[in-house]
Amino acid sequence: MGEDAKLNKEGSTAMFPRSAEEPKNSHWTRGVYYRALAIVGVLIINLIFIGVAARFSTRHTDNGSFSSTALVYRGSCTLVNRWETALSLMINILSEVALGASNFAMQTLVAPTRDEVDQSHAQHKWLDIGSTSLRNLFAIPKTRLALWFVLIITATPFHLIYNSIVFKSIPANFYDVILGPSDLNPPDIGSLSTPNLQNCLGRYPYDYPWSAEYRWDDFVSDLESDNYKTLNNDECTEYTNKNTQAGSMRGGNKSVFIGSTVGGGPWTGQYYIKDGQISAISSAHVSVSPFIYFNVSGHDETILYTLYDFEASTCIDNVDLSKKEANSTCTKAEDLVNWFKEEWPSKKRLDQYMDVNATSRITIDTYGTSCNKYSYESSHAVTDGCIVVETDKICELMYSPYISVAISLTLLVKVVAISIAALLGRSRQMPLLTVGDAISSFMADPDSTTEGMCWASHQDFSREVWKSRQVAWVSRSSTESHRQGESRIWKRLQSPKRWMHASRTSRWLMALVTFAIIFIAGAVLLGEGVKGEEAVLVGDGISKAASSAIRRLLKNGFDSENYTLVTFGAGGNGPEWGMLSYTVLANTPQLAITLTYLWYNHILTNMLAMAEWTSYGVNRKSLRVSSPAKNSGQRPTHYLSLPLRYSLPLLAFSALLHWFISQSFFYVYAIPWADTHRVEEFVLSELGYLWLPMLLAVFLGAGMLLVLVSLSFRKYKSFMPVVGSCSAAISAACHPPQDENTENAARGLLMWGETAGLLDCEYSADQFEEGKGHCSFTSLATIPPNLEKLYA
């Protein structure tokens, strides 16, 4: 390379002459300051939220002095849901504002100056202009590199934890099941009242202290006041499955009355209900049955048995009767127990049985003469349906002081870093932030390393055509005539390319692979949700079960109480982690969405930049630059990458997508309630997901991808080479004719085309053979290029 290609401060600063009419604090640095102010605004809002939340949390004495979570409000689930939705949307908007401002500052930090571009070109390397870039990190000073890393690191909390700064609890409450005869008439329930029912139905001294106290009088009052709904077997099954998750009972404080075709009862306990059959799995509450205890009397003492602790051999050994009489009495008692377990008779049938088969030495306690404090073994009864008594649910709105402080400190660091970046910008050489900046610079001071390559696209430099040309040039004789004859590579222009060619194939592959991974993960979770619902409905047939499952999942909507538990491994529950660990895991998809957005934004930016670039081959117009020169026709740009008509919808859709993801995959804090008491022993932390918001997220993401792919098939307007963000390809298009006023040309109207005047540097028009030409940006007259001519 000749001496004229070496860098010097004078030549490099000539791209934007700084005169008295052009202030040192240029337009672009004000944009950086404005972004810092935007983050200050986000910080202020965040601090106001912390102050208000802390003030409300002091009203609740069960909050600790400083813990990972704090209670803000306890009460109506409707009110909690509204506040949580509103705050989540606000948080997503604030996050987009903070990250957008940070991305703007990061792009200005990696935007190269003309000196840095020239240094890279001298080594046959090119830099990115007008888009985000990792390539440029290797060409910028360490101070800017350090600030860039600070901003990228401080972006991580916004992806992983900011969405969980506020969250709500899921009511996970215990409910009672009362089994009774199928012919029970709710309005006449009061006629069944007996002293034993009033004494035994409800909390018993042997129950847990948190057990719900639902007494017979309360039950009668609820039914007589119409505070219930009647469900058939299918609805009953759906109801109980909906309200049971991971061993807890979800929903409000409910009592379910099951109508049994067998008769008997009523009794209470915990039950598993499926396919019209109720199975008692335990009885934590008092039970009342037509036959709970029976007595076997000897000569001097009486032994008390239950249906489940009686054994004939033990009875024979313990009862004080003769061997023969003991065998006869205990055998009859065994027959009674077996018959009762098979038939579960009504009181009338039990009395008839006792009259015919029992002896005077066997007596029973009927309808709760004794209240059973023991647990039932497994038992079953066929059901007709159920009557549901539903009370108000209790929800809690929580916030995390840890996350609040972490986000505030992160915002403060961002403000400092961006302010320093703006200060550095005032003292450093004007960066090439946009393609217009680069054109203006290369027009004022053409880059000799790309001379004679006006046909070059970014793909040509990626294929190292530039490097091979330069090596050949340097290795030849340095005589004037030899350079004139050997240094140019003549090529024809290509027909207009499609928008997809603005980005390299590798970037398209990375974007599409990332999209595919996210879509596959979403489809798997959607399928698991349908399969989980099908398992309940598969008796109806697979196709009917699938359609019913989808309808039920859609009906669940955005109601987080109807979440599906995320399992780990072969159907097991997740590990017992803390709130912050679950939060990070729940927000991991946000990080993946952000990565996909960056690829999306980069590709769309390049396509739109090239759409404007190729328009210069059709129409003469002024440059769009970051800092317009005074008294010039240059147009200011309020964006570095995307025009507002694209960036605003993209920002809105991105925020909506992040919100859908936050609503579809989230941290679950389930609090069991018994009456109005929290059951701390069973508070549950886990991960859950909702089907509908995940489906909407998949549809929205697919729609955004479809828009991008559709745009990529559009054709550019002219024969101009597609340069992408490649600095060398931009430079190759900026070698104006010799009679061009290079100092002021970029300030007016420009057009790209075949030049009619003398060529710059050593090459003159008479050295071109017929059928050859040169194309460049110029303010002079141009000739429309054609595909049959050779250009260099």
XYZ file of C-alpha atoms in Angstrom, residues 296-304 318-322 361:
15
model
C -67.991 -56.859 71.678
C -69.061 -57.595 75.249
C -67.710 -60.326 77.473
C -68.797 -61.326 80.950
C -67.119 -58.455 82.760
C -65.743 -56.037 80.125
C -66.515 -54.600 76.702
C -63.963 -54.122 73.901
C -64.413 -51.201 71.449
C -59.076 -60.904 74.173
C -62.772 -61.303 74.872
C -63.550 -62.908 78.298
C -65.870 -65.647 76.981
C -65.570 -69.345 76.636
C -72.977 -59.310 72.747
